[in-house]
C-alpha positions as a printed NumPy array, in Angstrom:
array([[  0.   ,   0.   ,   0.   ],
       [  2.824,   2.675,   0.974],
       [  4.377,   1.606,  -2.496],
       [  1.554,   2.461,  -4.305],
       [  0.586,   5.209,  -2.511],
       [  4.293,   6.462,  -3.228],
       [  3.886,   5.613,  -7.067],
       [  0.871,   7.26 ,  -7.359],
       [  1.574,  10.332,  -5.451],
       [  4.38 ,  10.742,  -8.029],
       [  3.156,   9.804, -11.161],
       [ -0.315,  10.518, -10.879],
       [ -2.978,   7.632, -11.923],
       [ -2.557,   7.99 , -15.811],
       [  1.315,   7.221, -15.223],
       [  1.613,   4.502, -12.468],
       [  1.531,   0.948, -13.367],
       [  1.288,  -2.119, -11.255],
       [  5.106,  -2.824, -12.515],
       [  6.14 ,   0.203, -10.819],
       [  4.594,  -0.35 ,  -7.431],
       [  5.702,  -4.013,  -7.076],
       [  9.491,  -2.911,  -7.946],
       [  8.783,  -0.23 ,  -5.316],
       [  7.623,  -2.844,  -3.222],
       [ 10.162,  -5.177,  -3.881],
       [  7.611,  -7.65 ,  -4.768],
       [  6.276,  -9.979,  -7.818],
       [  3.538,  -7.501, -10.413],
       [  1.553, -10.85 ,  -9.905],
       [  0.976, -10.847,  -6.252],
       [ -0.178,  -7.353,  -6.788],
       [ -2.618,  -8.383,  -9.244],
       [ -3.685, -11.005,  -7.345],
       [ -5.25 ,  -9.021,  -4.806],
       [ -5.661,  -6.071,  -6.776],
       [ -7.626,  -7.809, -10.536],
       [ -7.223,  -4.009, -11.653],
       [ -5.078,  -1.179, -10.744],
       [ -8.369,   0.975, -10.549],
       [ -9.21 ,  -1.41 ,  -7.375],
       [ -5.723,  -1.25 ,  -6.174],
       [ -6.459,   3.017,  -6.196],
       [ -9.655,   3.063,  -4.623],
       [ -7.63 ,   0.812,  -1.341],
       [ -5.005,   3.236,  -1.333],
       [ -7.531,   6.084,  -1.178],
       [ -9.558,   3.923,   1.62 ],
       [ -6.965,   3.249,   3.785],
       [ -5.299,   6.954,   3.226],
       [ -8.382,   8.358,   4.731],
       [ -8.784,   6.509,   7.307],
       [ -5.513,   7.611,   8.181],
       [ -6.705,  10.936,   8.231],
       [ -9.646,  10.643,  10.065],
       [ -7.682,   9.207,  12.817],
       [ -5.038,  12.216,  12.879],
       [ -8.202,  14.49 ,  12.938],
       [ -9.181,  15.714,  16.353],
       [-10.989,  19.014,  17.43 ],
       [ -9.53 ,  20.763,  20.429],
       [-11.545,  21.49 ,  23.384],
       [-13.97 ,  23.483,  24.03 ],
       [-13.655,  26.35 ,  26.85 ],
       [-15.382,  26.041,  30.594],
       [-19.058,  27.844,  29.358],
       [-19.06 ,  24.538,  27.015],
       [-18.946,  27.279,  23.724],
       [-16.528,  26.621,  21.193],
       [-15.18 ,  30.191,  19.754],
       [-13.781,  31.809,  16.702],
       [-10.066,  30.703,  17.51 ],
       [-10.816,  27.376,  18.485],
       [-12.556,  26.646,  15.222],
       [ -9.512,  28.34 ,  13.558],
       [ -7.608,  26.048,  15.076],
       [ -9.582,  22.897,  13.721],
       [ -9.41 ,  23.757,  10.391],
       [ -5.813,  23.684,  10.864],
       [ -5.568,  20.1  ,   9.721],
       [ -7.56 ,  20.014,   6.617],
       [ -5.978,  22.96 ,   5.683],
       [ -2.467,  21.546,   5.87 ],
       [ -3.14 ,  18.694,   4.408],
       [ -3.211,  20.826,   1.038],
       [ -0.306,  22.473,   1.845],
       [  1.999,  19.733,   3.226],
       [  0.577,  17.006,   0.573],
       [ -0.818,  18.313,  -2.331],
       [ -0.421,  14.892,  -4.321],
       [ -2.832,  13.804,  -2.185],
       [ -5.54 ,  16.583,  -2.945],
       [ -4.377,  15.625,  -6.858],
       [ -4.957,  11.629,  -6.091],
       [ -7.919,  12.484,  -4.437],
       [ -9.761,  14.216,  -7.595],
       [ -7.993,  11.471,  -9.875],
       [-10.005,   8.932,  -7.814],
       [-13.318,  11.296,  -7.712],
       [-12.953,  11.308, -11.714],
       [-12.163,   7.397, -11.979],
       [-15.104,   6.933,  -9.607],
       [-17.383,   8.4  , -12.059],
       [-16.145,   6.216, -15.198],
       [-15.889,   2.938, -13.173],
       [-18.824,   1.652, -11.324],
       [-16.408,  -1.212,  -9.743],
       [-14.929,   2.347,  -7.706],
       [-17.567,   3.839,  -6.935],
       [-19.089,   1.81 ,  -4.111],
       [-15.352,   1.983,  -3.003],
       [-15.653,   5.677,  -3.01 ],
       [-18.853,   5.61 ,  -1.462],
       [-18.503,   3.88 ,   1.195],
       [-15.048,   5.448,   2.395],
       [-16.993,   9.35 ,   1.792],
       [-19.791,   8.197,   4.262],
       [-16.815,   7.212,   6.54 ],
       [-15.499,  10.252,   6.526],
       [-18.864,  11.831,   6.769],
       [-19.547,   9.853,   9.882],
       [-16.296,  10.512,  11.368],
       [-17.023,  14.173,  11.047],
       [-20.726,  14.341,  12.611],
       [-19.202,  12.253,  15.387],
       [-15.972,  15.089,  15.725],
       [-18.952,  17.698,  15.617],
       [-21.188,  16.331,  17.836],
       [-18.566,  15.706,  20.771],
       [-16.516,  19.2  ,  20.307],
       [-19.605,  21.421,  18.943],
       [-22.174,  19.284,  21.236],
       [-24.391,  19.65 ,  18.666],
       [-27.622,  17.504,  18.336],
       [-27.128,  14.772,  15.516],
       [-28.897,  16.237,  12.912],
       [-26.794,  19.319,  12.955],
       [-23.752,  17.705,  13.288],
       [-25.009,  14.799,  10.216],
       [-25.563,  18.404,   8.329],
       [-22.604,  20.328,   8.928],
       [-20.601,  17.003,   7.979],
       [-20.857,  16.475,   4.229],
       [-20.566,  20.755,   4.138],
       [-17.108,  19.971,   5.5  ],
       [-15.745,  17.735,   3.508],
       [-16.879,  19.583,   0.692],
       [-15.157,  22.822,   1.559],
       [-11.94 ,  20.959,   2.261],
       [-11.573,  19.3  ,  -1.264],
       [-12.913,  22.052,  -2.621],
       [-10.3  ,  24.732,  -1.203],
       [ -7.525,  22.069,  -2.016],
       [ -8.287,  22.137,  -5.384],
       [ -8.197,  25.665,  -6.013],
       [ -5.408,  25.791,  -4.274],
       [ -3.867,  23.123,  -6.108],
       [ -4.741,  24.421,  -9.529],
       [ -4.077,  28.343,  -8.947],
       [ -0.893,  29.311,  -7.341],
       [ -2.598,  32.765,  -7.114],
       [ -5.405,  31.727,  -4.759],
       [ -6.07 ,  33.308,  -1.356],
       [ -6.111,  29.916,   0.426],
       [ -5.498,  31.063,   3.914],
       [ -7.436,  34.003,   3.52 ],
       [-10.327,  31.261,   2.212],
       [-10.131,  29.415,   5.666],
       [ -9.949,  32.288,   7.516],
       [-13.325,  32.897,   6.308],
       [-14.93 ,  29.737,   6.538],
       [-13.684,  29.485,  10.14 ],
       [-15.007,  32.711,  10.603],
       [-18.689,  31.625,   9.066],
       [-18.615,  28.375,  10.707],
       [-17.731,  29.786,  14.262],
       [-20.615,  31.85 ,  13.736],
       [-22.887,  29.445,  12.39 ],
       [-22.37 ,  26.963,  15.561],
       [-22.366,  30.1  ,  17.981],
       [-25.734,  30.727,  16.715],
       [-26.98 ,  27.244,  17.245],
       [-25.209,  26.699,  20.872],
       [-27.751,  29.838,  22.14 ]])
């Protein structure tokens, strides 16, 4: 998996081959294939397990003693999505090579799915014990997330130009008020 994660990270989907991971991985292409019957599978587990990866390193800080979580605090949570762009933007690029594959391959898809509603769920559960909001809010604000971290990572990926801290700063501003305005 690191292999192809590596592989991929540096070649990009078009431009990776099963031949490259397994020298990478110092392994037969045919062991590869035999858990992997297509390198658009083999993707879609990279992706999977990358995630979760990233759902695990993703943790709110507290809130203060009145239970209210403010404008810096929020500021501070977004600090992991939002370095995630900066530190590893292959993985922003792999991500919308997988989005795109997803579309053209139904065999994906579910793959793609299923690891989006994990991240989803990992989120409403992060917003529900930080923002202790009810579940529907938190199920809400969840996919609205996600949405604005790949999005923001792919402007910022694709324009050099972009404001992308001055982007965050903004949605951290909007989102602190938003859950202000629903802790009342």
């Amino acid at each position: 998996m690191d292999a192809a994660y590596q592989v991929l990270a540096e070649k990009g989907y078009d431009k990776a081959s099963t031949k490259e991971i397994a020298r990478v991985a110092g392994v037969a292409q045919g062991l590869i294939s035999y858990y992997f019957p297509s390198k658009d599978l083999l993707f879609a587990e990279v992706f999977r397990r990358e995630s979760e990866k990233y759902c695990e390193s993703y943790v709110f800080p507290g809130n203060d003693s009145s239970g209210q979580l403010h404008a810096a605090a929020v500021k501070s949570a977004l600090n992991v999505p939002q370095s995630r762009a900066l530190d590893n933007p292959s993985w922003v690029k792999l991500r919308y090579e997988l989005y795109a594959l997803g579309l053209r391959n139904p065999a994906v898809s579910e793959s793609i799915k299923t690891t989006l509603a994990r991240k989803r769920e990992h989120l409403t559960r992060l917003i529900e014990q930080v923002g202790k909001l009810p579940e529907e809010h938190s199920r809400s604000l969840a996919p609205i997330l996600l949405s604005v971290f790949d999005g923001l990572g792919l402007q910022r990926l694709c324009d050099e130009e972009f404001d992308y801290e001055g982007a965050y700063d903004t949605f951290a501003a909007i989102l602190a008020a938003y859950l202000q305005s629903i802790q009342r």
